[in-house]
Amino acid sequence: ITAYFNGGLRLAIIAAAFTYTISLVATGIAYIKVKNNLIKSLVIPLLPGIGTIVYSASQGGVPRMFIAYIVCVCLAAVYFNKKVTLIYSSIITAILLGLYIINPTSLLGINNGFGEFIPRFGMFVCGSVALYYLTNEGSKHLTEAVNESEKASVLNKNLTEIIRQVNITTESLFENVNKCNDSIKENQQGLTSVTRSIQDISKAVEESAVAVNNVSNYISDSSQLINEAYSISKEVENEFRSTYETILVGAKEADEVMQHLDIMRNSIQSAVSAVTELQEKMDVIGQFLENITNIASQTNLLALNAAIEAARAGESGRGFNVVAEEIRKLADQSSRTAKDIQEITIEAQNTTSNAIEDVQKGNASVEEGFAKIADVMKILGNAKTSIESVNQKLYAEYEMMDKVAERFRNMREHLETLAAASEENSASTQQVLAMTMVQNEAITNTAEMIKKIKELGQTLKDQL
């Protein structure tokens, strides 16, 4: 209508078409299901707001459109969500400022001075701030109203549930009252049986007293047998203790023998090492003697060659011949001496080899003795462990016997108490019989009270 009076029919048609299109799009968005309602709450009022700005710009700037901008802020405030109002106002404010800075004519038309912009923009900002605070307060009141509505709904549900539970309880009360009536009738019928049972109990109490005395005698005999078994176990323990001490002594002796065998094994190993080293030295000596024999043979050959050369020299080589003969004699003597030493060395090597064999046999015997002693130690250890285990079991058996004897003593004391109680119970049966008569009267009174409760329950049910 405003467009019609200000711009004619054509402008009014354009404004109507523009408004209808924006309304149609906003309505379509309203029916779209989205997970984030904040986006929908922003998009729906933004469409007319941005559309109004676009329309104003297309018409060369319409200052009165600032009123439409405030109306669009009111549209955003309808959601009573201060976050939506704040974001929407910030977006429109940023668009208006940017548009005025870029092209003020498209926003205000010809009269686009700063003095024209500030009052309208200030009015828009103040309106937005006022709507923000109104939205904030309205949101609080709306939240309180919703909470109160939810509380009222919960109270209504609770009241309905209470009424339902009362009905259920009333029905259960009727059912239990009927059961109580049946039980009372059964109890009244059972009182006669109880009286007869009390007489039977009196007779049974006398018989149980006799049985208790017999059991007490049996327990006394069993206690004596347990004491005898305890004495025998003590004798077995003493025998095991003596055997255990003997095993400890044997283990100690075997350990000392093992120590001596270890000393012998070390000595034999040292002897084997020494004899082996001696044999190696004898082998070296044999090599030296062989070298000496070779040297003596070569010396003998040289002496023979020297004698031949001296004979060729005649009278002038006679002295050299004498020297060569002496050298040959010394070589023969060295060869014989080396041979004698070699024979002695061979005999010593044979003796050393025999000694090594004997020492190795002795070492093997010592190792075998070591193994035997180790087996003996193992057997003694097993026997020691077995005896310790037997001793532990004997101690456990002593404790069990003590506990059994203690329990027998307690049983005998309890049986004596039970016998005395049986005599008292026999005297109390008459009192119980008198009490059953009183109980019968109490049951009759209870039946009358249950009848009244049933009547009250029916009255409550009728009122509900």
CSV table of C-alpha atoms in Angstrom, one decimal, residues 107-351:
chain,number,residue,atom,x,y,z
A,107,LEU,CA,20.5,3.1,1.1
A,108,LEU,CA,19.2,6.6,1.6
A,109,GLY,CA,18.7,8.0,-1.9
A,110,ILE,CA,19.7,11.5,-2.7
A,111,ASN,CA,19.6,12.8,0.8
A,112,ASN,CA,22.4,10.4,2.0
A,113,GLY,CA,24.3,12.7,4.3
A,114,PHE,CA,25.8,11.5,7.5
A,115,GLY,CA,23.2,13.5,9.4
A,116,GLU,CA,20.5,11.5,7.7
A,117,PHE,CA,22.1,8.2,8.3
A,118,ILE,CA,23.0,8.5,12.0
A,119,PRO,CA,19.5,9.0,13.4
A,120,ARG,CA,18.0,6.2,11.3
A,121,PHE,CA,20.9,3.9,12.0
A,122,GLY,CA,20.8,4.8,15.7
A,123,MET,CA,17.1,4.1,15.8
A,124,PHE,CA,17.7,0.7,14.3
A,125,VAL,CA,20.5,-0.1,16.7
A,126,CYS,CA,18.5,1.1,19.7
A,127,GLY,CA,15.5,-0.9,18.6
A,128,SER,CA,17.7,-4.0,18.1
A,129,VAL,CA,19.2,-3.6,21.6
A,130,ALA,CA,15.8,-3.1,23.2
A,131,LEU,CA,14.4,-6.1,21.4
A,132,TYR,CA,17.5,-8.1,22.5
A,133,TYR,CA,16.8,-7.4,26.2
A,134,LEU,CA,13.1,-7.9,25.7
A,135,THR,CA,13.9,-11.3,24.0
A,136,ASN,CA,16.2,-12.1,26.9
A,137,GLU,CA,13.6,-11.4,29.5
A,138,GLY,CA,10.8,-13.0,27.5
A,139,SER,CA,13.0,-16.1,27.0
A,140,LYS,CA,13.4,-16.3,30.8
A,141,HIS,CA,9.7,-16.0,31.5
A,142,LEU,CA,8.9,-18.4,28.7
A,143,THR,CA,11.4,-20.9,30.1
A,144,GLU,CA,9.9,-20.5,33.6
A,145,ALA,CA,6.4,-21.0,32.1
A,146,VAL,CA,7.5,-24.1,30.3
A,147,ASN,CA,9.2,-25.5,33.4
A,148,GLU,CA,6.1,-24.7,35.5
A,149,SER,CA,4.0,-26.4,32.8
A,150,GLU,CA,6.3,-29.5,32.9
A,151,LYS,CA,6.1,-29.5,36.7
A,152,ALA,CA,2.3,-29.4,36.5
A,153,SER,CA,2.3,-32.1,33.9
A,154,VAL,CA,4.6,-34.2,36.1
A,155,LEU,CA,2.4,-33.6,39.2
A,156,ASN,CA,-0.7,-34.5,37.2
A,157,LYS,CA,1.0,-37.7,36.1
A,158,ASN,CA,2.1,-38.4,39.7
A,159,LEU,CA,-1.5,-37.8,40.9
A,160,THR,CA,-2.9,-40.1,38.3
A,161,GLU,CA,-0.3,-42.7,39.2
A,162,ILE,CA,-1.1,-42.3,42.9
A,163,ILE,CA,-4.8,-42.8,42.2
A,164,ARG,CA,-3.9,-45.9,40.1
A,165,GLN,CA,-1.7,-47.2,42.9
A,166,VAL,CA,-4.4,-46.6,45.5
A,167,ASN,CA,-6.9,-48.6,43.3
A,168,ILE,CA,-4.3,-51.4,43.0
A,169,THR,CA,-3.6,-51.2,46.7
A,170,THR,CA,-7.3,-51.4,47.5
A,171,GLU,CA,-7.8,-54.4,45.3
A,172,SER,CA,-4.7,-56.0,46.9
A,173,LEU,CA,-6.2,-55.1,50.3
A,174,PHE,CA,-9.4,-56.9,49.5
A,175,GLU,CA,-7.5,-59.9,48.2
A,176,ASN,CA,-5.3,-59.9,51.4
A,177,VAL,CA,-8.4,-59.5,53.6
A,178,ASN,CA,-10.0,-62.5,52.0
A,179,LYS,CA,-6.7,-64.5,52.4
A,180,CYS,CA,-6.6,-63.4,56.1
A,181,ASN,CA,-10.1,-64.6,56.6
A,182,ASP,CA,-9.1,-68.0,55.1
A,183,SER,CA,-6.0,-68.1,57.2
A,184,ILE,CA,-7.9,-67.3,60.3
A,185,LYS,CA,-10.3,-70.2,59.6
A,186,GLU,CA,-7.4,-72.5,59.0
A,187,ASN,CA,-5.7,-71.3,62.2
A,188,GLN,CA,-8.8,-71.9,64.2
A,189,GLN,CA,-9.0,-75.4,62.8
A,190,GLY,CA,-5.3,-75.9,63.5
A,191,LEU,CA,-5.6,-74.9,67.2
A,192,THR,CA,-7.1,-78.3,67.9
A,193,SER,CA,-4.3,-80.0,66.1
A,194,VAL,CA,-1.8,-77.9,68.0
A,195,THR,CA,-3.3,-79.0,71.3
A,196,ARG,CA,-2.8,-82.7,70.4
A,197,SER,CA,0.6,-81.9,69.1
A,198,ILE,CA,1.6,-80.3,72.4
A,199,GLN,CA,0.8,-83.6,74.1
A,200,ASP,CA,2.8,-85.5,71.6
A,201,ILE,CA,5.7,-83.0,72.1
A,202,SER,CA,5.6,-83.6,75.9
A,203,LYS,CA,6.1,-87.3,75.3
A,204,ALA,CA,8.8,-86.7,72.7
A,205,VAL,CA,10.7,-84.4,75.1
A,206,GLU,CA,10.9,-87.2,77.7
A,207,GLU,CA,12.2,-89.6,75.0
A,208,SER,CA,14.7,-87.0,73.8
A,209,ALA,CA,16.0,-86.5,77.3
A,210,VAL,CA,16.8,-90.3,77.5
A,211,ALA,CA,18.4,-90.1,74.0
A,212,VAL,CA,20.5,-87.1,75.1
A,213,ASN,CA,21.9,-89.0,78.0
A,214,ASN,CA,22.8,-91.9,75.8
A,215,VAL,CA,24.6,-89.6,73.3
A,216,SER,CA,26.5,-88.0,76.2
A,217,ASN,CA,27.8,-91.4,77.2
A,218,TYR,CA,28.8,-92.1,73.6
A,219,ILE,CA,30.7,-88.8,73.5
A,220,SER,CA,32.6,-89.7,76.7
A,221,ASP,CA,33.7,-93.0,75.2
A,222,SER,CA,34.8,-91.2,72.0
A,223,SER,CA,36.8,-88.7,73.9
A,224,GLN,CA,38.7,-91.5,75.7
A,225,LEU,CA,39.5,-93.1,72.3
A,226,ILE,CA,40.7,-89.7,70.9
A,227,ASN,CA,43.1,-89.3,73.9
A,228,GLU,CA,44.5,-92.8,73.3
A,229,ALA,CA,45.0,-91.9,69.6
A,230,TYR,CA,46.7,-88.7,70.6
A,231,SER,CA,49.2,-90.7,72.8
A,232,ILE,CA,50.0,-93.1,70.0
A,233,SER,CA,50.6,-90.2,67.6
A,234,LYS,CA,53.0,-88.7,70.2
A,235,GLU,CA,55.0,-91.9,70.2
A,236,VAL,CA,55.1,-91.9,66.4
A,237,GLU,CA,56.3,-88.3,66.5
A,238,ASN,CA,59.1,-89.2,68.8
A,239,GLU,CA,60.3,-92.0,66.5
A,240,PHE,CA,60.2,-89.7,63.5
A,241,ARG,CA,62.1,-87.1,65.4
A,242,SER,CA,64.9,-89.6,66.2
A,243,THR,CA,65.0,-90.7,62.6
A,244,TYR,CA,65.1,-87.1,61.5
A,245,GLU,CA,68.1,-86.4,63.8
A,246,THR,CA,69.9,-89.5,62.4
A,247,ILE,CA,69.3,-88.3,58.9
A,248,LEU,CA,70.7,-84.9,59.8
A,249,VAL,CA,73.9,-86.5,61.2
A,250,GLY,CA,74.2,-88.7,58.1
A,251,ALA,CA,73.7,-85.7,55.8
A,252,LYS,CA,76.4,-83.8,57.7
A,253,GLU,CA,78.9,-86.8,57.4
A,254,ALA,CA,78.1,-87.2,53.7
A,255,ASP,CA,78.7,-83.5,53.2
A,256,GLU,CA,82.1,-83.8,54.9
A,257,VAL,CA,83.0,-86.8,52.7
A,258,MET,CA,82.0,-84.7,49.7
A,259,GLN,CA,84.3,-82.0,50.8
A,260,HIS,CA,87.2,-84.5,51.2
A,261,LEU,CA,86.4,-85.9,47.7
A,262,ASP,CA,86.4,-82.4,46.3
A,263,ILE,CA,89.9,-81.9,47.8
A,264,MET,CA,91.1,-85.2,46.3
A,265,ARG,CA,89.6,-84.3,43.0
A,266,ASN,CA,91.4,-81.0,43.0
A,267,SER,CA,94.7,-82.7,44.0
A,268,ILE,CA,94.3,-85.4,41.3
A,269,GLN,CA,93.5,-82.7,38.7
A,270,SER,CA,96.6,-80.8,39.7
A,271,ALA,CA,98.7,-84.0,39.5
A,272,VAL,CA,97.2,-84.8,36.0
A,273,SER,CA,98.1,-81.3,34.9
A,274,ALA,CA,101.6,-81.6,36.3
A,275,VAL,CA,102.3,-85.1,34.8
A,276,THR,CA,100.8,-83.9,31.4
A,277,GLU,CA,103.1,-80.9,31.5
A,278,LEU,CA,106.1,-83.2,32.4
A,279,GLN,CA,105.3,-85.4,29.4
A,280,GLU,CA,105.2,-82.4,27.2
A,281,LYS,CA,108.6,-81.3,28.5
A,282,MET,CA,110.0,-84.9,27.9
A,283,ASP,CA,108.7,-84.7,24.3
A,284,VAL,CA,110.6,-81.4,24.0
A,285,ILE,CA,113.8,-83.0,25.5
A,286,GLY,CA,113.4,-85.9,23.0
A,287,GLN,CA,113.3,-83.4,20.2
A,288,PHE,CA,116.5,-81.7,21.6
A,289,LEU,CA,118.2,-85.1,21.8
A,290,GLU,CA,117.3,-86.0,18.3
A,291,ASN,CA,118.8,-82.7,17.2
A,292,ILE,CA,122.0,-83.4,19.2
A,293,THR,CA,122.2,-86.9,17.5
A,294,ASN,CA,121.8,-85.3,14.1
A,295,ILE,CA,124.5,-82.7,15.0
A,296,ALA,CA,126.8,-85.5,16.2
A,297,SER,CA,126.3,-87.5,12.9
A,298,GLN,CA,127.0,-84.4,10.9
A,299,THR,CA,130.1,-83.7,13.0
A,300,ASN,CA,131.3,-87.2,12.5
A,301,LEU,CA,131.0,-86.9,8.8
A,302,LEU,CA,132.9,-83.6,8.9
A,303,ALA,CA,135.6,-85.2,10.9
A,304,LEU,CA,135.9,-88.0,8.4
A,305,ASN,CA,136.1,-85.6,5.5
A,306,ALA,CA,138.7,-83.6,7.4
A,307,ALA,CA,140.8,-86.9,7.9
A,308,ILE,CA,140.6,-87.6,4.2
A,309,GLU,CA,141.7,-84.1,3.3
A,310,ALA,CA,144.6,-84.4,5.9
A,311,ALA,CA,145.7,-87.7,4.4
A,312,ARG,CA,145.8,-86.1,1.0
A,313,ALA,CA,147.9,-83.2,2.4
A,314,GLY,CA,150.5,-85.6,3.7
A,315,GLU,CA,153.0,-84.6,6.3
A,316,SER,CA,151.6,-81.1,6.5
A,317,GLY,CA,148.1,-82.3,7.3
A,318,ARG,CA,149.1,-84.7,10.1
A,319,GLY,CA,148.2,-82.2,12.9
A,320,PHE,CA,144.8,-81.5,11.3
A,321,ASN,CA,144.2,-85.2,11.1
A,322,VAL,CA,144.8,-85.6,14.8
A,323,VAL,CA,142.3,-82.8,15.5
A,324,ALA,CA,139.7,-84.4,13.1
A,325,GLU,CA,140.1,-87.7,14.9
A,326,GLU,CA,139.5,-86.1,18.3
A,327,ILE,CA,136.4,-84.4,16.9
A,328,ARG,CA,135.1,-87.7,15.5
A,329,LYS,CA,135.6,-89.3,18.9
A,330,LEU,CA,133.7,-86.5,20.6
A,331,ALA,CA,130.9,-86.8,18.1
A,332,ASP,CA,130.7,-90.6,18.7
A,333,GLN,CA,130.6,-90.0,22.4
A,334,SER,CA,127.9,-87.3,22.1
A,335,SER,CA,125.8,-89.6,19.9
A,336,ARG,CA,126.1,-92.4,22.4
A,337,THR,CA,125.3,-90.1,25.3
A,338,ALA,CA,122.3,-88.6,23.5
A,339,LYS,CA,121.1,-92.2,22.7
A,340,ASP,CA,121.4,-93.2,26.4
A,341,ILE,CA,119.5,-90.0,27.4
A,342,GLN,CA,116.8,-90.7,24.8
A,343,GLU,CA,116.3,-94.3,26.1
A,344,ILE,CA,116.0,-92.9,29.7
A,345,THR,CA,113.6,-90.3,28.4
A,346,ILE,CA,111.5,-92.9,26.6
A,347,GLU,CA,111.3,-94.9,29.8
A,348,ALA,CA,110.3,-91.8,31.7
A,349,GLN,CA,107.6,-91.0,29.0
A,350,ASN,CA,106.2,-94.5,29.4
A,351,THR,CA,106.2,-94.2,33.1
